[in-house]
PDB file of C-alpha atoms and ligand atoms in Angstrom:
ATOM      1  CA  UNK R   1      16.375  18.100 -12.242  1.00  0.00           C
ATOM      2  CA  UNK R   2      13.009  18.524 -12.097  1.00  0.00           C
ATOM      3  CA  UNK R   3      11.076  16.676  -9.577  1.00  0.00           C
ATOM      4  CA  UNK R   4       8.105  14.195 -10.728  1.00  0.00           C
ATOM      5  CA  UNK R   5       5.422  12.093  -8.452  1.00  0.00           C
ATOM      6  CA  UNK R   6       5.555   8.500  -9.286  1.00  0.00           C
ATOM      7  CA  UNK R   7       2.287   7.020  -8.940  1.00  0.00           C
ATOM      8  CA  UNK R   8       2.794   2.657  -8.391  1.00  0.00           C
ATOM      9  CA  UNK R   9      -0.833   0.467  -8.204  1.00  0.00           C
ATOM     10  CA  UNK R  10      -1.605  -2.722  -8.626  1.00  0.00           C
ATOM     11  CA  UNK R  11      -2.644  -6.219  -6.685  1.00  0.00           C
ATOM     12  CA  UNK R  12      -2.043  -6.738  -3.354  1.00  0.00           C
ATOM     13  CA  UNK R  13       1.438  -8.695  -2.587  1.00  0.00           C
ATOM     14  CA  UNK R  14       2.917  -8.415  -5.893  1.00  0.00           C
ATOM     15  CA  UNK R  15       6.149  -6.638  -4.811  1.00  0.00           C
ATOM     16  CA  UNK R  16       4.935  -2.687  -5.705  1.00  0.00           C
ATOM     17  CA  UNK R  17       6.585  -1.270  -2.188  1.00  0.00           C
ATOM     18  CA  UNK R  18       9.645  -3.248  -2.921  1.00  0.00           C
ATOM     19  CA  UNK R  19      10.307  -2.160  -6.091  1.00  0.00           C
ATOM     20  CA  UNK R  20       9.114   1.735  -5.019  1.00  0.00           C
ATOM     21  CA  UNK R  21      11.075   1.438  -1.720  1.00  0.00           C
ATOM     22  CA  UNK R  22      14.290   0.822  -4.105  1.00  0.00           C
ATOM     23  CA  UNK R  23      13.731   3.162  -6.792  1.00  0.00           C
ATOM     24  CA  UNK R  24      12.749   5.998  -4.010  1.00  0.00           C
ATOM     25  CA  UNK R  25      16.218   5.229  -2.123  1.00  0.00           C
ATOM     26  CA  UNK R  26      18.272   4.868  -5.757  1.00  0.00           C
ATOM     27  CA  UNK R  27      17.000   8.914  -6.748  1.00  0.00           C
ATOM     28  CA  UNK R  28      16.299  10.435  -3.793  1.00  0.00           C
ATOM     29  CA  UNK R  29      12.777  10.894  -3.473  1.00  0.00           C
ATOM     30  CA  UNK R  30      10.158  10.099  -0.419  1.00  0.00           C
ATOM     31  CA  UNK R  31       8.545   6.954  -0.227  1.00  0.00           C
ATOM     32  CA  UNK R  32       5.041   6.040   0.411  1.00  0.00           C
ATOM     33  CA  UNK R  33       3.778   3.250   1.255  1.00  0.00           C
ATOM     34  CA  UNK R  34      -0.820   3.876   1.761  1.00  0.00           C
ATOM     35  CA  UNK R  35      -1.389   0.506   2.361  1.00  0.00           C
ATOM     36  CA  UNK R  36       0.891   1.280   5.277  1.00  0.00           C
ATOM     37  CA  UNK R  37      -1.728   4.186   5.906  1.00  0.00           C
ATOM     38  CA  UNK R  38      -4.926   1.715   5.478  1.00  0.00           C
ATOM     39  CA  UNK R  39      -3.323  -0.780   7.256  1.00  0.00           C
ATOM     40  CA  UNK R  40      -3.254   1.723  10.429  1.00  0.00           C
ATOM     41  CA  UNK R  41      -6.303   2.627  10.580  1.00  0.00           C
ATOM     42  CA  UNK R  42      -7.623  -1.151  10.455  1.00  0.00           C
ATOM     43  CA  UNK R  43      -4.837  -1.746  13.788  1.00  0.00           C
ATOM     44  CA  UNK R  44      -6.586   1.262  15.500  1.00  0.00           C
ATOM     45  CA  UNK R  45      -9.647   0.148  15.088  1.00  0.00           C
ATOM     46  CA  UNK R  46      -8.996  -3.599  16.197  1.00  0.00           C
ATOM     47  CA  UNK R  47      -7.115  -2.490  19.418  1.00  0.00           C
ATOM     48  CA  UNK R  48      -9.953   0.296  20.179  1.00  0.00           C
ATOM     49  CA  UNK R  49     -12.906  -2.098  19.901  1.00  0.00           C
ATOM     50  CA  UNK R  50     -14.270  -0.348  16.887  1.00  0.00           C
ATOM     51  CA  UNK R  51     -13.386  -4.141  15.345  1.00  0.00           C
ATOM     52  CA  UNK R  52     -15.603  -6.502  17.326  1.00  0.00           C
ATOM     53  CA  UNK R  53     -17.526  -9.758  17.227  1.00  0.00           C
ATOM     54  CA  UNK R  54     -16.572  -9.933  13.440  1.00  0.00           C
ATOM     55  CA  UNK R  55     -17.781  -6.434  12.384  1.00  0.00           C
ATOM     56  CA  UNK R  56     -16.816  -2.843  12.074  1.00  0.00           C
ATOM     57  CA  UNK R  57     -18.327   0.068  14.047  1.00  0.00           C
ATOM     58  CA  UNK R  58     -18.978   2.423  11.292  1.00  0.00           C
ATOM     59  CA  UNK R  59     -20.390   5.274  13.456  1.00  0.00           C
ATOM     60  CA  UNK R  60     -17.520   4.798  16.469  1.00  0.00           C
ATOM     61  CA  UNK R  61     -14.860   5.041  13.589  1.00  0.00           C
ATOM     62  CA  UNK R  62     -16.588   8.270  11.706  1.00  0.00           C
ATOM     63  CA  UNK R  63     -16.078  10.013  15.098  1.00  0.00           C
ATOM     64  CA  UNK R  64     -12.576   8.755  15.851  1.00  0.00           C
ATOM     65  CA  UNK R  65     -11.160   8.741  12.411  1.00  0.00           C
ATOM     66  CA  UNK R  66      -9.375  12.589  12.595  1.00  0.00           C
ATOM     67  CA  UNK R  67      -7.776  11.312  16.337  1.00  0.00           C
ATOM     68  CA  UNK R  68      -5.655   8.711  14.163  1.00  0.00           C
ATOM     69  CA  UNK R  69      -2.789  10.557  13.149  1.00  0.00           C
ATOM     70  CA  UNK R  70      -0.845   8.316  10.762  1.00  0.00           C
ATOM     71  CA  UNK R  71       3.122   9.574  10.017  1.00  0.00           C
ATOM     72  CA  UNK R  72       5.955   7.422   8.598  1.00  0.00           C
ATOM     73  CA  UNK R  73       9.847   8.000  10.122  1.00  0.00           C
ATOM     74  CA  UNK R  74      13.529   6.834   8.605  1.00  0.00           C
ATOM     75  CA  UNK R  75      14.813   3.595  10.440  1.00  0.00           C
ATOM     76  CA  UNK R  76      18.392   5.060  10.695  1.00  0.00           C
ATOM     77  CA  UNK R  77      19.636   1.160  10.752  1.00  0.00           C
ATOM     78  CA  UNK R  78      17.887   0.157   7.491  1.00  0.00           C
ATOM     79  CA  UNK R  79      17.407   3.519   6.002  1.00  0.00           C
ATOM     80  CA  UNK R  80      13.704   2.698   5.105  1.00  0.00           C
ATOM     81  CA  UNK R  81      10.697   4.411   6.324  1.00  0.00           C
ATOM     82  CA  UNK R  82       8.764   2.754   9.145  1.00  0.00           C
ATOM     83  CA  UNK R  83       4.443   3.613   9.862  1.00  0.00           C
ATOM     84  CA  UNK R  84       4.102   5.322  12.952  1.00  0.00           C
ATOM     85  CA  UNK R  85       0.237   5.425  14.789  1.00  0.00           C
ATOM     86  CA  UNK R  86      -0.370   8.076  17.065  1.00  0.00           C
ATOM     87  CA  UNK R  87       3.629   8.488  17.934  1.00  0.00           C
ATOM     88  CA  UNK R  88       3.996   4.616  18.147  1.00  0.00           C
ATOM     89  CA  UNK R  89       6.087   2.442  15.349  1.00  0.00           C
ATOM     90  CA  UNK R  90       3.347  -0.223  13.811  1.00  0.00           C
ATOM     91  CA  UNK R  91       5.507  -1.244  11.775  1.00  0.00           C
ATOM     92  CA  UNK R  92       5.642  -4.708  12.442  1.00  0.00           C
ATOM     93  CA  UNK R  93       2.215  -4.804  13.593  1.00  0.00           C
ATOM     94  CA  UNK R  94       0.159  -4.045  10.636  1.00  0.00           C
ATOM     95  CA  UNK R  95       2.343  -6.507   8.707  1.00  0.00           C
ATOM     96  CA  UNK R  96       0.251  -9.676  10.545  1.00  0.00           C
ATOM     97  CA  UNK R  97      -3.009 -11.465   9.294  1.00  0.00           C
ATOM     98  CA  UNK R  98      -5.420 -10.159  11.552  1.00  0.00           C
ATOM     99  CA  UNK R  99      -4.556  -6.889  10.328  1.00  0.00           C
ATOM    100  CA  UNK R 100      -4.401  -8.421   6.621  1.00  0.00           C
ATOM    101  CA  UNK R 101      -8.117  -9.894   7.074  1.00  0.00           C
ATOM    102  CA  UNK R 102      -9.604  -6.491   7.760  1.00  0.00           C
ATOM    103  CA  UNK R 103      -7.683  -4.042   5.757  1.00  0.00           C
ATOM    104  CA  UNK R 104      -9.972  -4.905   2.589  1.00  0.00           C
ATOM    105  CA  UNK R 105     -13.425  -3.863   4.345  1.00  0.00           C
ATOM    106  CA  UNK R 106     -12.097  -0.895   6.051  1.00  0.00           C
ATOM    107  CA  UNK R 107     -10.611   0.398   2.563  1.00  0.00           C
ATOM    108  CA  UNK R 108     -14.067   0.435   1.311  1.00  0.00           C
ATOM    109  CA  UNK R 109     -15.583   2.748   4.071  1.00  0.00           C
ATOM    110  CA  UNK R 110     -16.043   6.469   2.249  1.00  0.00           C
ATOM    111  CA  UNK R 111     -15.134   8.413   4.964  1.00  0.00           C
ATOM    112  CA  UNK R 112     -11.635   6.368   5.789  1.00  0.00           C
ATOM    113  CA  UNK R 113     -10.573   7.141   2.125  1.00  0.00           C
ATOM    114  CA  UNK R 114     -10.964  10.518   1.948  1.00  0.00           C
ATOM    115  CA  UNK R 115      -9.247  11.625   4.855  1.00  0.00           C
ATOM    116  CA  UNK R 116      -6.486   9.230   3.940  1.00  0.00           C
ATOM    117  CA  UNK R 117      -6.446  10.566   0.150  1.00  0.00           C
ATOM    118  CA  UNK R 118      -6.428  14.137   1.485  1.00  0.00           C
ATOM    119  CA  UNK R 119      -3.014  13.208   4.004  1.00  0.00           C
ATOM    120  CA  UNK R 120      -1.849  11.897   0.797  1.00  0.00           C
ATOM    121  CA  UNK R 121      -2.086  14.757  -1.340  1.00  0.00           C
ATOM    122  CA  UNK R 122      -0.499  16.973   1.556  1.00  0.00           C
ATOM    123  CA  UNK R 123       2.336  14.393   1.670  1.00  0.00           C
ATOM    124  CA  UNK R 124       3.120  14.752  -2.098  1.00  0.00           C
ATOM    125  CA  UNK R 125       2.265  18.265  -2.540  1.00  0.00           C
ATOM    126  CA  UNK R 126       5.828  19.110  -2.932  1.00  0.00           C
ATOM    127  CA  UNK R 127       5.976  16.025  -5.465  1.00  0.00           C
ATOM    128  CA  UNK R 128       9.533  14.432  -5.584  1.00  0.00           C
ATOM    129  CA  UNK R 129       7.726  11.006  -4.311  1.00  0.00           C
ATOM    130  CA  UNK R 130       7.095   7.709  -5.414  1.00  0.00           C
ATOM    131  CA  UNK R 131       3.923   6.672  -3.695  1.00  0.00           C
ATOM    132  CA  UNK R 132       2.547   2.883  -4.295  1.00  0.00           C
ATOM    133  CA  UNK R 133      -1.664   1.684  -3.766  1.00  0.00           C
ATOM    134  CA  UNK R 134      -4.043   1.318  -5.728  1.00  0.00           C
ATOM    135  CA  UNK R 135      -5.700   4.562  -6.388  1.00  0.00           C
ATOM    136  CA  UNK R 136      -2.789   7.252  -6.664  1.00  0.00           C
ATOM    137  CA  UNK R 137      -2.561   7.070 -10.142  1.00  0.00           C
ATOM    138  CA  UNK R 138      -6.405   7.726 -10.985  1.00  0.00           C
ATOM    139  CA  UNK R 139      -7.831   9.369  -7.767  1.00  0.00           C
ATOM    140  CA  UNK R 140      -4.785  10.444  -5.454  1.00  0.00           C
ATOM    141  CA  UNK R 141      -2.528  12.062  -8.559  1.00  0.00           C
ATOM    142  CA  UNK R 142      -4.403  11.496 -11.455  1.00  0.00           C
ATOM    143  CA  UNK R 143      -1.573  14.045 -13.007  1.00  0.00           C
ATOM    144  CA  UNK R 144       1.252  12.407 -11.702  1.00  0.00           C
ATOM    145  CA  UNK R 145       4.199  12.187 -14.432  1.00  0.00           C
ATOM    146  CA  UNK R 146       4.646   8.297 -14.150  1.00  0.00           C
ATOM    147  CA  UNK R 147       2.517   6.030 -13.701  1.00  0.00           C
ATOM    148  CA  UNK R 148       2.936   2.307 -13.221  1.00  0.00           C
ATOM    149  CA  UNK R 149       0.253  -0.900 -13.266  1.00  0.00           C
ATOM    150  CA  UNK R 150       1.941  -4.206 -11.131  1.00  0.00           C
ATOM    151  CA  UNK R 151       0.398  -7.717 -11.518  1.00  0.00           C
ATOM    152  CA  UNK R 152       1.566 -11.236 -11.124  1.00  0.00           C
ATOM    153  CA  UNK R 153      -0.531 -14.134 -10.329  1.00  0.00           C
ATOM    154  CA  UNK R 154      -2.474 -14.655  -7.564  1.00  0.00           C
ATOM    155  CA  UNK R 155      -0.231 -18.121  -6.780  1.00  0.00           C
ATOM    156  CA  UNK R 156       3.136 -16.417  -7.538  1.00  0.00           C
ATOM    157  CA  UNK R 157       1.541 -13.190  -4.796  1.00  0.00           C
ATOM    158  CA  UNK R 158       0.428 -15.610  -2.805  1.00  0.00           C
ATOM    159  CA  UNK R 159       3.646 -17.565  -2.559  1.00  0.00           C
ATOM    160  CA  UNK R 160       5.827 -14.329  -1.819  1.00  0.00           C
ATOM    161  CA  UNK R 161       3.306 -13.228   1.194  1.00  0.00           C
ATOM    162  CA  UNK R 162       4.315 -16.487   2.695  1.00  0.00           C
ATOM    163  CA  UNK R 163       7.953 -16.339   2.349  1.00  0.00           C
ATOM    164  CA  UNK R 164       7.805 -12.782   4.028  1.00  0.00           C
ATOM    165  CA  UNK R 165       5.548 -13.858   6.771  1.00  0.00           C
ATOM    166  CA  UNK R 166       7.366 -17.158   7.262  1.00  0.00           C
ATOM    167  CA  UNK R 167      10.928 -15.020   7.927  1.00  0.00           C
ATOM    168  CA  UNK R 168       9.112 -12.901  10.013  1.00  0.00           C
ATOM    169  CA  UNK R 169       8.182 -15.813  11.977  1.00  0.00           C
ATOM    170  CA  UNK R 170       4.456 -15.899  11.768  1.00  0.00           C
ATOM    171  CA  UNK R 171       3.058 -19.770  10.912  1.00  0.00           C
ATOM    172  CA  UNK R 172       0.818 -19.265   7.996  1.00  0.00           C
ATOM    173  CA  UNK R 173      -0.380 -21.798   5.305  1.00  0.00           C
ATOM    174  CA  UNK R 174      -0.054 -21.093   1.460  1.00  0.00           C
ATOM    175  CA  UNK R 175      -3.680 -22.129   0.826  1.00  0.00           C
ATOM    176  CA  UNK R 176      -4.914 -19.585   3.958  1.00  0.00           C
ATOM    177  CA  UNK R 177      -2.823 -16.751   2.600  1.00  0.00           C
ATOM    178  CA  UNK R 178      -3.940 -17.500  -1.577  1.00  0.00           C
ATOM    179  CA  UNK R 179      -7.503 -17.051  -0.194  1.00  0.00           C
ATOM    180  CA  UNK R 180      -6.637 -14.043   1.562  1.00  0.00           C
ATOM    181  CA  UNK R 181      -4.988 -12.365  -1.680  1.00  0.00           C
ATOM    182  CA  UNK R 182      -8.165 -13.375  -3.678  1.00  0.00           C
ATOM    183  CA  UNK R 183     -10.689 -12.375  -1.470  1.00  0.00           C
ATOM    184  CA  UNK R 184      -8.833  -8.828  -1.364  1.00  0.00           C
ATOM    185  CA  UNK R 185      -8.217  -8.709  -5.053  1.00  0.00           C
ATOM    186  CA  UNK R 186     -12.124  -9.491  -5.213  1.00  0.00           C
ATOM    187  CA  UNK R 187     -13.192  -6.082  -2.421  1.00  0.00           C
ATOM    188  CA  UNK R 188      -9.966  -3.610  -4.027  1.00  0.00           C
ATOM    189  CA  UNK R 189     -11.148  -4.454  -7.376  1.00  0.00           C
ATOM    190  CA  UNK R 190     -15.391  -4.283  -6.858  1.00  0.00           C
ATOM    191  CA  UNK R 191     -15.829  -1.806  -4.038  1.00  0.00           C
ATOM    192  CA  UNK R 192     -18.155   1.569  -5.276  1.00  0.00           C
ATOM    193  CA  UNK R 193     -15.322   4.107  -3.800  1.00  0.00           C
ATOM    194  CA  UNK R 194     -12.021   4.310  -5.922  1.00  0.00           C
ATOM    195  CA  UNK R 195     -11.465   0.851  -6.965  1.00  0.00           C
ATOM    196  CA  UNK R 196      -8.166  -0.967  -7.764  1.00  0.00           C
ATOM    197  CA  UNK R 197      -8.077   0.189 -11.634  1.00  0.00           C
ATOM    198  CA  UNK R 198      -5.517   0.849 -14.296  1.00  0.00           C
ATOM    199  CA  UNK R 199      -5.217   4.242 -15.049  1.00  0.00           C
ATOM    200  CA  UNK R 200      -5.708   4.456 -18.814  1.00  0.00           C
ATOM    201  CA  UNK R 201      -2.136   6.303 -18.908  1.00  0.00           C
ATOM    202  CA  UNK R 202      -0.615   3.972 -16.911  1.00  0.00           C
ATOM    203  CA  UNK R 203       2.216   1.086 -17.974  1.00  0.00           C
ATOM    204  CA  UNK R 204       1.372  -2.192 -17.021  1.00  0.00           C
ATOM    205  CA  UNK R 205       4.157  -4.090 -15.441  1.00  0.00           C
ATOM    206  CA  UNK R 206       3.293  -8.292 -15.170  1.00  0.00           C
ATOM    207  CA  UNK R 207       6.125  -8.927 -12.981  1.00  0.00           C
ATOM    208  CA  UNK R 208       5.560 -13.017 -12.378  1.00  0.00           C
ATOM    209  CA  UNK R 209       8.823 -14.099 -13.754  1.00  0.00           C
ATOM    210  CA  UNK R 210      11.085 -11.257 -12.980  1.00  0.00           C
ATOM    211  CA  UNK R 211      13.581 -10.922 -10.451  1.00  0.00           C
ATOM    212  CA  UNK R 212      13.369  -8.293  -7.782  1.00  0.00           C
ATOM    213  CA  UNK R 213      16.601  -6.830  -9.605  1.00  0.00           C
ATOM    214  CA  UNK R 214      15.293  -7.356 -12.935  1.00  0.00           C
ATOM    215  CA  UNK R 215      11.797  -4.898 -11.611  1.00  0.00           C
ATOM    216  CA  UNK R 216      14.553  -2.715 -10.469  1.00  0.00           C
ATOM    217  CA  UNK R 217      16.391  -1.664 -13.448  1.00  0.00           C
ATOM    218  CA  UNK R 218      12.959  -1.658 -15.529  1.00  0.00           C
ATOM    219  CA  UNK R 219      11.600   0.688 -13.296  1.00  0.00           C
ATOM    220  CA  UNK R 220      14.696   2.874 -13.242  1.00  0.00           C
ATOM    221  CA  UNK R 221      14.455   3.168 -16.803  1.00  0.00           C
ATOM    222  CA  UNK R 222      10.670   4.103 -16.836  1.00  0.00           C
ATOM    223  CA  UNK R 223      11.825   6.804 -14.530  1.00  0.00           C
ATOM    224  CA  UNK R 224      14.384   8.423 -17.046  1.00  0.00           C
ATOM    225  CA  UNK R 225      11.961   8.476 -19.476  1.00  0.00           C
ATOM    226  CA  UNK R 226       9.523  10.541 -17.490  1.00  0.00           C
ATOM    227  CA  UNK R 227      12.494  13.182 -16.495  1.00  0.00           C
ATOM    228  CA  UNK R 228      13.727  12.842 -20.247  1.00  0.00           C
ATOM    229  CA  UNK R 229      17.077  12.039 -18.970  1.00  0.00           C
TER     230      UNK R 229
HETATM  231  O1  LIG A 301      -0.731  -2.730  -0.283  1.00  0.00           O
HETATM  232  P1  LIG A 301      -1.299  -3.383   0.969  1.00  0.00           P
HETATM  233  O2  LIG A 301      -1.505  -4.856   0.834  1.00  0.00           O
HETATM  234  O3  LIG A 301      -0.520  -3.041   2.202  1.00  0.00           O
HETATM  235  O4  LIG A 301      -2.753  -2.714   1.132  1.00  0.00           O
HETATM  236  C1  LIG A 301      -3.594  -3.072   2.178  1.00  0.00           C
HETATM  237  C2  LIG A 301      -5.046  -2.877   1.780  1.00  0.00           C
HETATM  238  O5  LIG A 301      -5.352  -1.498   1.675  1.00  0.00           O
HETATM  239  C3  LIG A 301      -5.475  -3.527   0.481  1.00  0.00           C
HETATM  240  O6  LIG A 301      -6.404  -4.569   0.720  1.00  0.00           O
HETATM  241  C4  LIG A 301      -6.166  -2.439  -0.304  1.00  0.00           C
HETATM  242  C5  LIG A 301      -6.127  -1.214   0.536  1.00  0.00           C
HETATM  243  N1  LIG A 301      -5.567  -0.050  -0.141  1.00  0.00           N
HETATM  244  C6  LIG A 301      -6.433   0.792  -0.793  1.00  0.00           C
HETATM  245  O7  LIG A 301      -7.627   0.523  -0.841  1.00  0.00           O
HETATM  246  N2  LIG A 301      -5.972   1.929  -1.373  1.00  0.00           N
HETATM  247  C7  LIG A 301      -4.662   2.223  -1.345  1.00  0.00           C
HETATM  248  N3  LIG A 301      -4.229   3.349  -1.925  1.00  0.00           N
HETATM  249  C8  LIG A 301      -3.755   1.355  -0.706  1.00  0.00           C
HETATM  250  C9  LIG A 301      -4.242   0.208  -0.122  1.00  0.00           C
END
């Protein structure tokens, strides 16, 4: 069957890499997670210094940015790929709030998106992938067969970040986390390079009241379509 690249955007927290993870596992294809990617590049930079007394070294980053090599592996125990930075697993480190506070402003810096675009492009060259952010679908593959546009509200986003922290064991507040889901929907969806849009090809997806299962089998079925199965 022929192979397709599955582009998934939308809001932050509003269950897009759950919903790719699942359908990437269900039909074989690679998963991608760039937030993942982003998300690296902020923990570099806050372990290097580069983040410091509440700002972001533009120039020290510029000149570091092509030593950050960012890869993603197969846990063999959960079957689901994990971010590695520079050979080590972040996995679980680019999951916490520090790393949540400064992901937005780092996103925005020129220079950080296009070598990250350009990794991306490499990694789906071969297509077969479902790849989920909030650009793939209008600047990463702007061709790409399927597209899909998540949303929910910010409360019902805000509400699942907190569940997800709270079993990973990190004490966070509801209000502190809302705050942190608008201020991010406010820099993805204003910042001058790529900006959290809806492709105009896309399908929009308002997943508020479904089930994880219910996101599932809708997705599944958007995926048929595209193969013409
Ligand atoms: O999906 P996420 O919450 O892990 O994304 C983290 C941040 O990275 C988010 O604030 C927006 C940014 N991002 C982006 O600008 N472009 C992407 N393709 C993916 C994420």
């Amino acid at each position: 069957m022929k192979k397709i690249v599955i582009a998934i955007d939308g809001f932050s927290s509003c269950g897009k890499s759950t919903m790719a993870k699942d359908l990437a596992k269900e039909i074989g294809y690679t998963y991608i997670d760039t937030g993942a990617m982003y998300r690296a590049v902020t923990l570099y930079s806050l372990e290097n210094g580069i983040i410091a007394d509440n700002k972001i070294d533009g120039e020290r980053l510029k000149s570091e940015i092509d030593k950050i090599k960012i890869g993603f592996k197969n846990n063999p125990n959960t079957g689901k790929p994990e971010t590695y930075l520079n050979e080590i697993n972040v996995e679980t480190e680019i999951r916490k709030m520090e790393v949540a506070n400064w992901v937005s402003p780092i996103a925005t810096i020129g220079f950080v998106r296009h070598a990250l675009v350009a990794l991306q492009q490499k990694m789906g060259k071969e297509k077969g992938i479902v790849m989920d952010g909030r650009d793939i679908g209008t600047v990463v593959f702007p061709n790409a067969e399927l597209k899909i546009f998540v949303t929910a509200s910010p409360e019902i986003r805000a509400q699942r970040r907190v569940d997800e922290l709270k079993s990973k064991g990190e004490k966070v507040s509801f209000e502190e986390v809302l705050e942190n889901v608008k201020t991010r929907d406010h820099i993805d969806s204003t910042r001058k390079e790529s900006p959290l849009k809806q492709a105009p090809d896309a399908i929009v997806l308002d997943n508020s009241e479904m089930t994880i299962a219910e996101q599932k089998a809708w997705l599944l079925v958007q995926y048929k379509k595209a193969v013409g199965e």
